[in-house]
Amino acid sequence: MSTDLQTARFVARHYHALQGLVLVPVGAFLVLFGLGTWLGWENFQQGNCTLPSIILPVVILLTIAAARYYRQRFGEVHRATTPKEIWAAIIGIIGWFVLAMVDMTFLQNIPFSFTMLGMVTFCCMIPFASEGKRRYYFGLAFLLVCFAFLPAFNIVNKMDLFSGQWLGNLAIGLALVIGGLLDHWMLTRLFAPVQEAEA
Amino acid sequence: MSNLANELAELDKLIHEPARLVILTALSAVDSADFLFLQNLTGLTAGNLSGHLTRLEEANLINVRKEIVGKRPKTTLSLTQTGRKAIDQHWQRLNELRTKTQASASQQS
């Protein structure tokens, strides 16, 4: 018996949130989409949706497979979602949408990606929602802020290096991949190794 | 101090045993969990965990639901109302004891 009571309570409460591999395929898709747009790959340009529409079902399948892996490897937990959590998710999505609209409509000449602020806020909120744990999300928030300032290089270099949607996709995708892998690492670390049966 | 020792001795042994306390604490944070999750959480062998769960079920602290899902047996566990009340009271007693111990330690120093 190597699990302490605080750990037991934390893992039980946040078991679904710690299933990080579920996020990785979505993040990898966003990274691929961002890179494709940046590097000008034909299949990722506006109006050409063939490759993304093939990849998207694969992403959904991988996400389902990851959720199944957790169910079969670590077991299942049922916890009724509180209305507070549902409201927080709805407010988060609306806030993100508003930021994206403001960014696209009014702030195109400002060298800062305001859309990414939504993800930065999300990353900063996670450690507070996880009883002070998962602090690596603060690091990811910092990484996103750095990415958000990249368009400023356009003014310095007088080049169009860091504009467009690809930057947001790449940064948010990277945050999801890294955050997901770290969550998975934390979950597997917190579970006690199963003892061997005594002979 | 002997009073505190007596109070500690009076704690419900069925709940206060480390493995069972972890099981009940984890179940108190959720609606239900399956056997595999509790095994991963506690690190106990299947037989050992099964023994603890049987004792808790006999004391009417947990509900055990067994079903077959896709040709596989699945055991789901949840706290009964008695179990939830018992674990809450146990934590309350532990907190009271901790407060008393801290108070008596500060009086002595």
PDB file of C-alpha atoms in Angstrom:
ATOM      1  CA  MET A   1       0.000   0.000   0.000  1.00  0.00           C
ATOM      2  CA  SER A   2       1.922   3.014  -1.208  1.00  0.00           C
ATOM      3  CA  THR A   3      -0.911   5.416  -2.049  1.00  0.00           C
ATOM      4  CA  ASP A   4      -1.533   8.223   0.393  1.00  0.00           C
ATOM      5  CA  LEU A   5      -5.037   9.487   1.021  1.00  0.00           C
ATOM      6  CA  GLN A   6      -4.582  12.862  -0.680  1.00  0.00           C
ATOM      7  CA  THR A   7      -3.323  11.160  -3.837  1.00  0.00           C
ATOM      8  CA  ALA A   8      -6.230   8.701  -3.795  1.00  0.00           C
ATOM      9  CA  ARG A   9      -8.749  11.518  -3.520  1.00  0.00           C
ATOM     10  CA  PHE A  10      -6.984  13.612  -6.198  1.00  0.00           C
ATOM     11  CA  VAL A  11      -6.747  10.756  -8.732  1.00  0.00           C
ATOM     12  CA  ALA A  12     -10.373   9.726  -8.166  1.00  0.00           C
ATOM     13  CA  ARG A  13     -11.619  13.308  -8.563  1.00  0.00           C
ATOM     14  CA  HIS A  14      -9.518  14.202 -11.610  1.00  0.00           C
ATOM     15  CA  TYR A  15      -9.220  10.805 -13.305  1.00  0.00           C
ATOM     16  CA  HIS A  16     -10.937  11.922 -16.523  1.00  0.00           C
ATOM     17  CA  ALA A  17      -8.982  15.175 -16.738  1.00  0.00           C
ATOM     18  CA  LEU A  18      -5.699  13.270 -16.333  1.00  0.00           C
ATOM     19  CA  GLN A  19      -6.377  11.025 -19.347  1.00  0.00           C
ATOM     20  CA  GLY A  20      -3.971  13.093 -21.425  1.00  0.00           C
ATOM     21  CA  LEU A  21      -3.506  10.757 -24.393  1.00  0.00           C
ATOM     22  CA  VAL A  22      -7.079  11.624 -25.408  1.00  0.00           C
ATOM     23  CA  LEU A  23      -5.905  15.173 -26.234  1.00  0.00           C
ATOM     24  CA  VAL A  24      -2.739  14.177 -28.109  1.00  0.00           C
ATOM     25  CA  PRO A  25      -4.337  13.235 -31.491  1.00  0.00           C
ATOM     26  CA  VAL A  26      -6.307  16.521 -31.541  1.00  0.00           C
ATOM     27  CA  GLY A  27      -3.142  18.473 -30.706  1.00  0.00           C
ATOM     28  CA  ALA A  28      -1.108  16.586 -33.330  1.00  0.00           C
ATOM     29  CA  PHE A  29      -3.781  17.362 -35.938  1.00  0.00           C
ATOM     30  CA  LEU A  30      -3.621  21.080 -35.101  1.00  0.00           C
ATOM     31  CA  VAL A  31       0.203  21.014 -35.287  1.00  0.00           C
ATOM     32  CA  LEU A  32       0.045  19.288 -38.682  1.00  0.00           C
ATOM     33  CA  PHE A  33      -2.591  21.755 -39.896  1.00  0.00           C
ATOM     34  CA  GLY A  34      -0.521  24.717 -38.659  1.00  0.00           C
ATOM     35  CA  LEU A  35       2.674  23.388 -40.270  1.00  0.00           C
ATOM     36  CA  GLY A  36       0.844  22.592 -43.501  1.00  0.00           C
ATOM     37  CA  THR A  37      -0.550  26.119 -43.764  1.00  0.00           C
ATOM     38  CA  TRP A  38       2.798  27.701 -42.827  1.00  0.00           C
ATOM     39  CA  LEU A  39       4.885  25.686 -45.244  1.00  0.00           C
ATOM     40  CA  GLY A  40       2.305  26.092 -47.978  1.00  0.00           C
ATOM     41  CA  TRP A  41       1.548  22.406 -48.460  1.00  0.00           C
ATOM     42  CA  GLU A  42      -1.015  22.197 -51.200  1.00  0.00           C
ATOM     43  CA  ASN A  43      -3.379  19.961 -49.256  1.00  0.00           C
ATOM     44  CA  PHE A  44      -3.690  22.419 -46.389  1.00  0.00           C
ATOM     45  CA  GLN A  45      -4.446  25.594 -48.310  1.00  0.00           C
ATOM     46  CA  GLN A  46      -7.821  27.308 -48.104  1.00  0.00           C
ATOM     47  CA  GLY A  47     -10.450  25.581 -50.200  1.00  0.00           C
ATOM     48  CA  ASN A  48      -8.522  22.288 -50.331  1.00  0.00           C
ATOM     49  CA  CYS A  49      -9.893  20.158 -47.563  1.00  0.00           C
ATOM     50  CA  THR A  50      -9.221  16.668 -48.947  1.00  0.00           C
ATOM     51  CA  LEU A  51      -6.357  15.661 -46.668  1.00  0.00           C
ATOM     52  CA  PRO A  52      -7.732  17.273 -43.465  1.00  0.00           C
ATOM     53  CA  SER A  53     -11.096  15.591 -44.086  1.00  0.00           C
ATOM     54  CA  ILE A  54      -9.284  12.230 -44.339  1.00  0.00           C
ATOM     55  CA  ILE A  55      -7.147  12.879 -41.254  1.00  0.00           C
ATOM     56  CA  LEU A  56     -10.009  14.109 -39.063  1.00  0.00           C
ATOM     57  CA  PRO A  57     -11.815  10.718 -38.809  1.00  0.00           C
ATOM     58  CA  VAL A  58      -8.434   9.126 -37.958  1.00  0.00           C
ATOM     59  CA  VAL A  59      -8.015  11.720 -35.172  1.00  0.00           C
ATOM     60  CA  ILE A  60     -11.488  10.900 -33.829  1.00  0.00           C
ATOM     61  CA  LEU A  61     -10.714   7.156 -33.958  1.00  0.00           C
ATOM     62  CA  LEU A  62      -7.393   7.665 -32.136  1.00  0.00           C
ATOM     63  CA  THR A  63      -9.160   9.738 -29.469  1.00  0.00           C
ATOM     64  CA  ILE A  64     -11.729   6.970 -28.951  1.00  0.00           C
ATOM     65  CA  ALA A  65      -8.897   4.393 -28.850  1.00  0.00           C
ATOM     66  CA  ALA A  66      -7.071   6.430 -26.186  1.00  0.00           C
ATOM     67  CA  ALA A  67     -10.210   6.637 -24.030  1.00  0.00           C
ATOM     68  CA  ARG A  68     -10.661   2.865 -24.446  1.00  0.00           C
ATOM     69  CA  TYR A  69      -7.020   2.291 -23.448  1.00  0.00           C
ATOM     70  CA  TYR A  70      -7.569   4.128 -20.152  1.00  0.00           C
ATOM     71  CA  ARG A  71     -10.790   2.190 -19.509  1.00  0.00           C
ATOM     72  CA  GLN A  72      -9.134  -1.167 -20.094  1.00  0.00           C
ATOM     73  CA  ARG A  73      -5.745  -0.440 -18.512  1.00  0.00           C
ATOM     74  CA  PHE A  74      -6.657   1.683 -15.487  1.00  0.00           C
ATOM     75  CA  GLY A  75     -10.391   1.134 -15.016  1.00  0.00           C
ATOM     76  CA  GLU A  76     -13.456   3.326 -14.959  1.00  0.00           C
ATOM     77  CA  VAL A  77     -14.756   6.029 -12.659  1.00  0.00           C
ATOM     78  CA  HIS A  78     -18.189   7.617 -12.728  1.00  0.00           C
ATOM     79  CA  ARG A  79     -18.636  11.069 -11.353  1.00  0.00           C
ATOM     80  CA  ALA A  80     -21.631  13.292 -11.980  1.00  0.00           C
ATOM     81  CA  THR A  81     -20.520  16.560 -13.560  1.00  0.00           C
ATOM     82  CA  THR A  82     -21.559  19.511 -11.476  1.00  0.00           C
ATOM     83  CA  PRO A  83     -23.500  22.351 -13.155  1.00  0.00           C
ATOM     84  CA  LYS A  84     -20.623  24.666 -12.121  1.00  0.00           C
ATOM     85  CA  GLU A  85     -18.205  22.759 -14.387  1.00  0.00           C
ATOM     86  CA  ILE A  86     -20.671  22.833 -17.306  1.00  0.00           C
ATOM     87  CA  TRP A  87     -21.136  26.604 -16.947  1.00  0.00           C
ATOM     88  CA  ALA A  88     -17.358  27.139 -16.784  1.00  0.00           C
ATOM     89  CA  ALA A  89     -16.950  25.167 -20.049  1.00  0.00           C
ATOM     90  CA  ILE A  90     -19.753  27.131 -21.804  1.00  0.00           C
ATOM     91  CA  ILE A  91     -18.344  30.501 -20.658  1.00  0.00           C
ATOM     92  CA  GLY A  92     -14.838  29.389 -21.767  1.00  0.00           C
ATOM     93  CA  ILE A  93     -16.011  28.429 -25.273  1.00  0.00           C
ATOM     94  CA  ILE A  94     -18.043  31.659 -25.724  1.00  0.00           C
ATOM     95  CA  GLY A  95     -15.086  33.729 -24.442  1.00  0.00           C
ATOM     96  CA  TRP A  96     -12.723  32.028 -26.857  1.00  0.00           C
ATOM     97  CA  PHE A  97     -15.127  32.605 -29.771  1.00  0.00           C
ATOM     98  CA  VAL A  98     -15.494  36.306 -28.894  1.00  0.00           C
ATOM     99  CA  LEU A  99     -11.693  36.707 -28.673  1.00  0.00           C
ATOM    100  CA  ALA A 100     -11.255  35.037 -32.073  1.00  0.00           C
ATOM    101  CA  MET A 101     -13.921  37.337 -33.636  1.00  0.00           C
ATOM    102  CA  VAL A 102     -12.336  40.483 -32.145  1.00  0.00           C
ATOM    103  CA  ASP A 103      -8.895  39.321 -33.290  1.00  0.00           C
ATOM    104  CA  MET A 104     -10.035  38.576 -36.843  1.00  0.00           C
ATOM    105  CA  THR A 105     -12.232  41.674 -37.251  1.00  0.00           C
ATOM    106  CA  PHE A 106     -10.514  44.545 -35.434  1.00  0.00           C
ATOM    107  CA  LEU A 107      -6.994  43.619 -34.437  1.00  0.00           C
ATOM    108  CA  GLN A 108      -5.420  42.388 -37.645  1.00  0.00           C
ATOM    109  CA  ASN A 109      -2.730  45.067 -37.611  1.00  0.00           C
ATOM    110  CA  ILE A 110      -1.737  44.504 -33.994  1.00  0.00           C
ATOM    111  CA  PRO A 111       1.273  42.199 -33.751  1.00  0.00           C
ATOM    112  CA  PHE A 112      -0.248  39.896 -31.131  1.00  0.00           C
ATOM    113  CA  SER A 113      -2.514  36.882 -31.424  1.00  0.00           C
ATOM    114  CA  PHE A 114      -5.444  37.612 -29.110  1.00  0.00           C
ATOM    115  CA  THR A 115      -7.136  34.298 -29.960  1.00  0.00           C
ATOM    116  CA  MET A 116      -4.380  32.513 -28.096  1.00  0.00           C
ATOM    117  CA  LEU A 117      -5.254  34.401 -24.909  1.00  0.00           C
ATOM    118  CA  GLY A 118      -8.215  32.034 -24.513  1.00  0.00           C
ATOM    119  CA  MET A 119      -5.875  29.040 -24.413  1.00  0.00           C
ATOM    120  CA  VAL A 120      -3.474  30.911 -22.114  1.00  0.00           C
ATOM    121  CA  THR A 121      -6.335  31.577 -19.654  1.00  0.00           C
ATOM    122  CA  PHE A 122      -7.396  27.930 -19.923  1.00  0.00           C
ATOM    123  CA  CYS A 123      -3.839  26.748 -19.158  1.00  0.00           C
ATOM    124  CA  CYS A 124      -3.596  29.107 -16.172  1.00  0.00           C
ATOM    125  CA  MET A 125      -6.921  27.880 -14.750  1.00  0.00           C
ATOM    126  CA  ILE A 126      -6.058  24.171 -14.868  1.00  0.00           C
ATOM    127  CA  PRO A 127      -3.655  24.143 -11.857  1.00  0.00           C
ATOM    128  CA  PHE A 128      -6.278  25.998  -9.751  1.00  0.00           C
ATOM    129  CA  ALA A 129      -8.956  23.503 -10.796  1.00  0.00           C
ATOM    130  CA  SER A 130      -6.587  20.613  -9.953  1.00  0.00           C
ATOM    131  CA  GLU A 131      -6.020  21.425  -6.289  1.00  0.00           C
ATOM    132  CA  GLY A 132      -2.677  23.136  -7.015  1.00  0.00           C
ATOM    133  CA  LYS A 133      -1.290  20.201  -9.005  1.00  0.00           C
ATOM    134  CA  ARG A 134      -0.558  20.026 -12.779  1.00  0.00           C
ATOM    135  CA  ARG A 135       1.514  23.218 -12.465  1.00  0.00           C
ATOM    136  CA  TYR A 136       3.255  22.471 -15.757  1.00  0.00           C
ATOM    137  CA  TYR A 137       0.257  24.171 -17.395  1.00  0.00           C
ATOM    138  CA  PHE A 138       1.706  27.495 -16.197  1.00  0.00           C
ATOM    139  CA  GLY A 139       4.792  26.671 -18.313  1.00  0.00           C
ATOM    140  CA  LEU A 140       2.570  25.944 -21.296  1.00  0.00           C
ATOM    141  CA  ALA A 141       0.724  29.245 -20.758  1.00  0.00           C
ATOM    142  CA  PHE A 142       4.105  31.012 -20.852  1.00  0.00           C
ATOM    143  CA  LEU A 143       5.018  29.171 -24.063  1.00  0.00           C
ATOM    144  CA  LEU A 144       1.718  30.270 -25.631  1.00  0.00           C
ATOM    145  CA  VAL A 145       2.268  33.907 -24.628  1.00  0.00           C
ATOM    146  CA  CYS A 146       5.697  33.754 -26.327  1.00  0.00           C
ATOM    147  CA  PHE A 147       4.057  32.342 -29.479  1.00  0.00           C
ATOM    148  CA  ALA A 148       1.352  35.018 -29.327  1.00  0.00           C
ATOM    149  CA  PHE A 149       4.010  37.743 -29.584  1.00  0.00           C
ATOM    150  CA  LEU A 150       5.692  36.209 -32.667  1.00  0.00           C
ATOM    151  CA  PRO A 151       3.745  38.451 -35.103  1.00  0.00           C
ATOM    152  CA  ALA A 152       5.753  41.365 -33.638  1.00  0.00           C
ATOM    153  CA  PHE A 153       8.723  40.023 -35.638  1.00  0.00           C
ATOM    154  CA  ASN A 154       6.855  40.954 -38.810  1.00  0.00           C
ATOM    155  CA  ILE A 155       7.227  44.646 -37.920  1.00  0.00           C
ATOM    156  CA  VAL A 156      10.896  44.272 -36.984  1.00  0.00           C
ATOM    157  CA  ASN A 157      11.808  42.307 -40.119  1.00  0.00           C
ATOM    158  CA  LYS A 158       9.190  43.943 -42.357  1.00  0.00           C
ATOM    159  CA  MET A 159       8.308  40.446 -43.542  1.00  0.00           C
ATOM    160  CA  ASP A 160       5.135  38.391 -43.360  1.00  0.00           C
ATOM    161  CA  LEU A 161       6.737  35.540 -41.432  1.00  0.00           C
ATOM    162  CA  PHE A 162       4.384  34.998 -38.514  1.00  0.00           C
ATOM    163  CA  SER A 163       0.901  35.933 -39.567  1.00  0.00           C
ATOM    164  CA  GLY A 164      -2.150  33.902 -40.291  1.00  0.00           C
ATOM    165  CA  GLN A 165      -4.041  31.091 -38.669  1.00  0.00           C
ATOM    166  CA  TRP A 166      -1.151  28.647 -38.692  1.00  0.00           C
ATOM    167  CA  LEU A 167       0.481  30.259 -35.675  1.00  0.00           C
ATOM    168  CA  GLY A 168      -2.548  29.717 -33.432  1.00  0.00           C
ATOM    169  CA  ASN A 169      -3.035  26.160 -34.659  1.00  0.00           C
ATOM    170  CA  LEU A 170       0.623  25.283 -34.170  1.00  0.00           C
ATOM    171  CA  ALA A 171       0.900  26.792 -30.681  1.00  0.00           C
ATOM    172  CA  ILE A 172      -2.423  25.450 -29.379  1.00  0.00           C
ATOM    173  CA  GLY A 173      -1.698  22.037 -30.926  1.00  0.00           C
ATOM    174  CA  LEU A 174       1.741  21.930 -29.284  1.00  0.00           C
ATOM    175  CA  ALA A 175       0.194  22.919 -25.924  1.00  0.00           C
ATOM    176  CA  LEU A 176      -2.369  20.105 -26.226  1.00  0.00           C
ATOM    177  CA  VAL A 177       0.271  17.505 -27.155  1.00  0.00           C
ATOM    178  CA  ILE A 178       2.721  18.497 -24.392  1.00  0.00           C
ATOM    179  CA  GLY A 179      -0.039  18.984 -21.786  1.00  0.00           C
ATOM    180  CA  GLY A 180      -1.631  15.657 -22.726  1.00  0.00           C
ATOM    181  CA  LEU A 181       1.650  13.744 -22.457  1.00  0.00           C
ATOM    182  CA  LEU A 182       2.449  15.367 -19.099  1.00  0.00           C
ATOM    183  CA  ASP A 183      -1.052  14.555 -17.777  1.00  0.00           C
ATOM    184  CA  HIS A 184      -0.585  10.927 -18.846  1.00  0.00           C
ATOM    185  CA  TRP A 185       2.832  10.818 -17.163  1.00  0.00           C
ATOM    186  CA  MET A 186       1.343  12.237 -13.963  1.00  0.00           C
ATOM    187  CA  LEU A 187      -1.527   9.717 -13.950  1.00  0.00           C
ATOM    188  CA  THR A 188       0.761   6.695 -14.463  1.00  0.00           C
ATOM    189  CA  ARG A 189       3.152   8.033 -11.792  1.00  0.00           C
ATOM    190  CA  LEU A 190       0.373   8.484  -9.233  1.00  0.00           C
ATOM    191  CA  PHE A 191      -0.974   4.960  -9.581  1.00  0.00           C
ATOM    192  CA  ALA A 192       0.755   2.560  -7.210  1.00  0.00           C
ATOM    193  CA  PRO A 193       2.505  -0.403  -8.847  1.00  0.00           C
ATOM    194  CA  VAL A 194       0.369  -3.513  -8.330  1.00  0.00           C
ATOM    195  CA  GLN A 195       1.993  -5.857  -5.811  1.00  0.00           C
ATOM    196  CA  GLU A 196       2.867  -9.388  -6.818  1.00  0.00           C
ATOM    197  CA  ALA A 197       0.806 -12.110  -5.180  1.00  0.00           C
ATOM    198  CA  GLU A 198       2.687 -13.820  -2.372  1.00  0.00           C
ATOM    199  CA  ALA A 199       3.750 -17.376  -3.134  1.00  0.00           C
TER     200      ALA A 199
ATOM    201  CA  MET B   1      -2.425  12.440  26.644  1.00  0.00           C
ATOM    202  CA  SER B   2      -3.905   9.113  27.716  1.00  0.00           C
ATOM    203  CA  ASN B   3      -7.318  10.485  26.742  1.00  0.00           C
ATOM    204  CA  LEU B   4      -6.039  11.044  23.194  1.00  0.00           C
ATOM    205  CA  ALA B   5      -4.591   7.559  23.127  1.00  0.00           C
ATOM    206  CA  ASN B   6      -7.967   6.172  24.192  1.00  0.00           C
ATOM    207  CA  GLU B   7      -9.746   8.180  21.535  1.00  0.00           C
ATOM    208  CA  LEU B   8      -7.298   6.921  18.916  1.00  0.00           C
ATOM    209  CA  ALA B   9      -7.902   3.362  20.064  1.00  0.00           C
ATOM    210  CA  GLU B  10     -11.640   3.908  19.733  1.00  0.00           C
ATOM    211  CA  LEU B  11     -11.378   4.754  16.030  1.00  0.00           C
ATOM    212  CA  ASP B  12     -13.295   2.302  13.896  1.00  0.00           C
ATOM    213  CA  LYS B  13     -10.694  -0.332  12.961  1.00  0.00           C
ATOM    214  CA  LEU B  14     -12.733  -1.477   9.985  1.00  0.00           C
ATOM    215  CA  ILE B  15     -12.425   1.959   8.377  1.00  0.00           C
ATOM    216  CA  HIS B  16      -9.054   3.017   9.785  1.00  0.00           C
ATOM    217  CA  GLU B  17      -7.080   0.142   8.224  1.00  0.00           C
ATOM    218  CA  PRO B  18      -4.840   1.890   5.572  1.00  0.00           C
ATOM    219  CA  ALA B  19      -6.019   0.002   2.466  1.00  0.00           C
ATOM    220  CA  ARG B  20      -9.702   0.276   3.394  1.00  0.00           C
ATOM    221  CA  LEU B  21      -9.288   3.963   4.246  1.00  0.00           C
ATOM    222  CA  VAL B  22      -7.818   4.594   0.764  1.00  0.00           C
ATOM    223  CA  ILE B  23     -10.676   2.644  -0.861  1.00  0.00           C
ATOM    224  CA  LEU B  24     -13.356   4.523   1.072  1.00  0.00           C
ATOM    225  CA  THR B  25     -11.657   7.900   0.547  1.00  0.00           C
ATOM    226  CA  ALA B  26     -11.445   7.319  -3.212  1.00  0.00           C
ATOM    227  CA  LEU B  27     -15.055   6.144  -3.403  1.00  0.00           C
ATOM    228  CA  SER B  28     -16.196   9.163  -1.388  1.00  0.00           C
ATOM    229  CA  ALA B  29     -14.810  11.434  -4.143  1.00  0.00           C
ATOM    230  CA  VAL B  30     -16.809   9.747  -6.944  1.00  0.00           C
ATOM    231  CA  ASP B  31     -20.206   8.195  -7.629  1.00  0.00           C
ATOM    232  CA  SER B  32     -18.737   4.785  -8.456  1.00  0.00           C
ATOM    233  CA  ALA B  33     -15.488   3.155  -9.583  1.00  0.00           C
ATOM    234  CA  ASP B  34     -14.627  -0.263 -10.932  1.00  0.00           C
ATOM    235  CA  PHE B  35     -12.410  -2.965  -9.433  1.00  0.00           C
ATOM    236  CA  LEU B  36      -9.536  -2.336 -11.874  1.00  0.00           C
ATOM    237  CA  PHE B  37      -9.361   1.363 -10.959  1.00  0.00           C
ATOM    238  CA  LEU B  38      -9.206   0.589  -7.234  1.00  0.00           C
ATOM    239  CA  GLN B  39      -6.567  -2.067  -7.849  1.00  0.00           C
ATOM    240  CA  ASN B  40      -4.393   0.436  -9.746  1.00  0.00           C
ATOM    241  CA  LEU B  41      -4.986   3.092  -7.108  1.00  0.00           C
ATOM    242  CA  THR B  42      -4.161   0.941  -4.084  1.00  0.00           C
ATOM    243  CA  GLY B  43      -1.522  -1.303  -5.669  1.00  0.00           C
ATOM    244  CA  LEU B  44      -3.097  -4.311  -3.944  1.00  0.00           C
ATOM    245  CA  THR B  45      -3.301  -7.749  -5.525  1.00  0.00           C
ATOM    246  CA  ALA B  46      -6.730  -8.791  -6.812  1.00  0.00           C
ATOM    247  CA  GLY B  47      -7.176 -11.278  -3.961  1.00  0.00           C
ATOM    248  CA  ASN B  48      -6.148  -8.801  -1.294  1.00  0.00           C
ATOM    249  CA  LEU B  49      -8.407  -6.063  -2.653  1.00  0.00           C
ATOM    250  CA  SER B  50     -11.274  -8.520  -2.971  1.00  0.00           C
ATOM    251  CA  GLY B  51     -10.873  -9.439   0.707  1.00  0.00           C
ATOM    252  CA  HIS B  52     -11.026  -5.793   1.801  1.00  0.00           C
ATOM    253  CA  LEU B  53     -14.069  -5.152  -0.399  1.00  0.00           C
ATOM    254  CA  THR B  54     -15.884  -8.165   1.024  1.00  0.00           C
ATOM    255  CA  ARG B  55     -15.350  -6.866   4.567  1.00  0.00           C
ATOM    256  CA  LEU B  56     -16.618  -3.424   3.593  1.00  0.00           C
ATOM    257  CA  GLU B  57     -19.629  -4.931   1.831  1.00  0.00           C
ATOM    258  CA  GLU B  58     -20.446  -7.105   4.857  1.00  0.00           C
ATOM    259  CA  ALA B  59     -20.402  -3.976   7.006  1.00  0.00           C
ATOM    260  CA  ASN B  60     -22.851  -2.350   4.533  1.00  0.00           C
ATOM    261  CA  LEU B  61     -20.351   0.431   3.761  1.00  0.00           C
ATOM    262  CA  ILE B  62     -20.153  -0.238   0.004  1.00  0.00           C
ATOM    263  CA  ASN B  63     -22.381  -1.558  -2.771  1.00  0.00           C
ATOM    264  CA  VAL B  64     -20.853  -4.164  -5.080  1.00  0.00           C
ATOM    265  CA  ARG B  65     -22.483  -4.580  -8.498  1.00  0.00           C
ATOM    266  CA  LYS B  66     -21.285  -7.440 -10.697  1.00  0.00           C
ATOM    267  CA  GLU B  67     -22.217  -7.652 -14.360  1.00  0.00           C
ATOM    268  CA  ILE B  68     -20.952  -9.107 -17.616  1.00  0.00           C
ATOM    269  CA  VAL B  69     -19.905  -6.524 -20.207  1.00  0.00           C
ATOM    270  CA  GLY B  70     -18.858  -7.939 -23.590  1.00  0.00           C
ATOM    271  CA  LYS B  71     -18.174 -11.424 -22.171  1.00  0.00           C
ATOM    272  CA  ARG B  72     -16.036  -9.909 -19.416  1.00  0.00           C
ATOM    273  CA  PRO B  73     -17.003  -9.714 -15.753  1.00  0.00           C
ATOM    274  CA  LYS B  74     -17.110  -6.181 -14.415  1.00  0.00           C
ATOM    275  CA  THR B  75     -17.354  -5.170 -10.764  1.00  0.00           C
ATOM    276  CA  THR B  76     -18.525  -1.663  -9.944  1.00  0.00           C
ATOM    277  CA  LEU B  77     -18.277  -0.288  -6.428  1.00  0.00           C
ATOM    278  CA  SER B  78     -19.935   2.644  -4.744  1.00  0.00           C
ATOM    279  CA  LEU B  79     -20.465   3.878  -1.201  1.00  0.00           C
ATOM    280  CA  THR B  80     -23.759   3.202   0.523  1.00  0.00           C
ATOM    281  CA  GLN B  81     -25.399   6.041   2.432  1.00  0.00           C
ATOM    282  CA  THR B  82     -24.115   4.427   5.637  1.00  0.00           C
ATOM    283  CA  GLY B  83     -20.631   4.233   4.120  1.00  0.00           C
ATOM    284  CA  ARG B  84     -20.628   7.880   3.073  1.00  0.00           C
ATOM    285  CA  LYS B  85     -21.770   8.951   6.517  1.00  0.00           C
ATOM    286  CA  ALA B  86     -19.211   6.677   8.202  1.00  0.00           C
ATOM    287  CA  ILE B  87     -16.231   7.979   6.178  1.00  0.00           C
ATOM    288  CA  ASP B  88     -17.319  11.614   6.704  1.00  0.00           C
ATOM    289  CA  GLN B  89     -17.593  11.039  10.466  1.00  0.00           C
ATOM    290  CA  HIS B  90     -14.244   9.237  10.482  1.00  0.00           C
ATOM    291  CA  TRP B  91     -12.523  12.184   8.818  1.00  0.00           C
ATOM    292  CA  GLN B  92     -14.240  14.559  11.213  1.00  0.00           C
ATOM    293  CA  ARG B  93     -12.954  12.539  14.201  1.00  0.00           C
ATOM    294  CA  LEU B  94      -9.446  12.432  12.757  1.00  0.00           C
ATOM    295  CA  ASN B  95      -9.488  16.212  12.290  1.00  0.00           C
ATOM    296  CA  GLU B  96     -10.726  16.731  15.860  1.00  0.00           C
ATOM    297  CA  LEU B  97      -7.969  14.453  17.176  1.00  0.00           C
ATOM    298  CA  ARG B  98      -5.369  16.346  15.157  1.00  0.00           C
ATOM    299  CA  THR B  99      -6.597  19.671  16.568  1.00  0.00           C
ATOM    300  CA  LYS B 100      -6.519  18.295  20.128  1.00  0.00           C
ATOM    301  CA  THR B 101      -3.011  16.858  19.646  1.00  0.00           C
ATOM    302  CA  GLN B 102      -1.733  20.176  18.279  1.00  0.00           C
ATOM    303  CA  ALA B 103      -3.355  22.054  21.189  1.00  0.00           C
ATOM    304  CA  SER B 104      -1.841  19.760  23.829  1.00  0.00           C
ATOM    305  CA  ALA B 105       1.577  19.924  22.135  1.00  0.00           C
ATOM    306  CA  SER B 106       1.518  23.740  22.171  1.00  0.00           C
ATOM    307  CA  GLN B 107       0.457  23.718  25.855  1.00  0.00           C
ATOM    308  CA  GLN B 108       3.397  21.481  26.760  1.00  0.00           C
ATOM    309  CA  SER B 109       5.914  23.672  24.921  1.00  0.00           C
TER     310      SER B 109
END
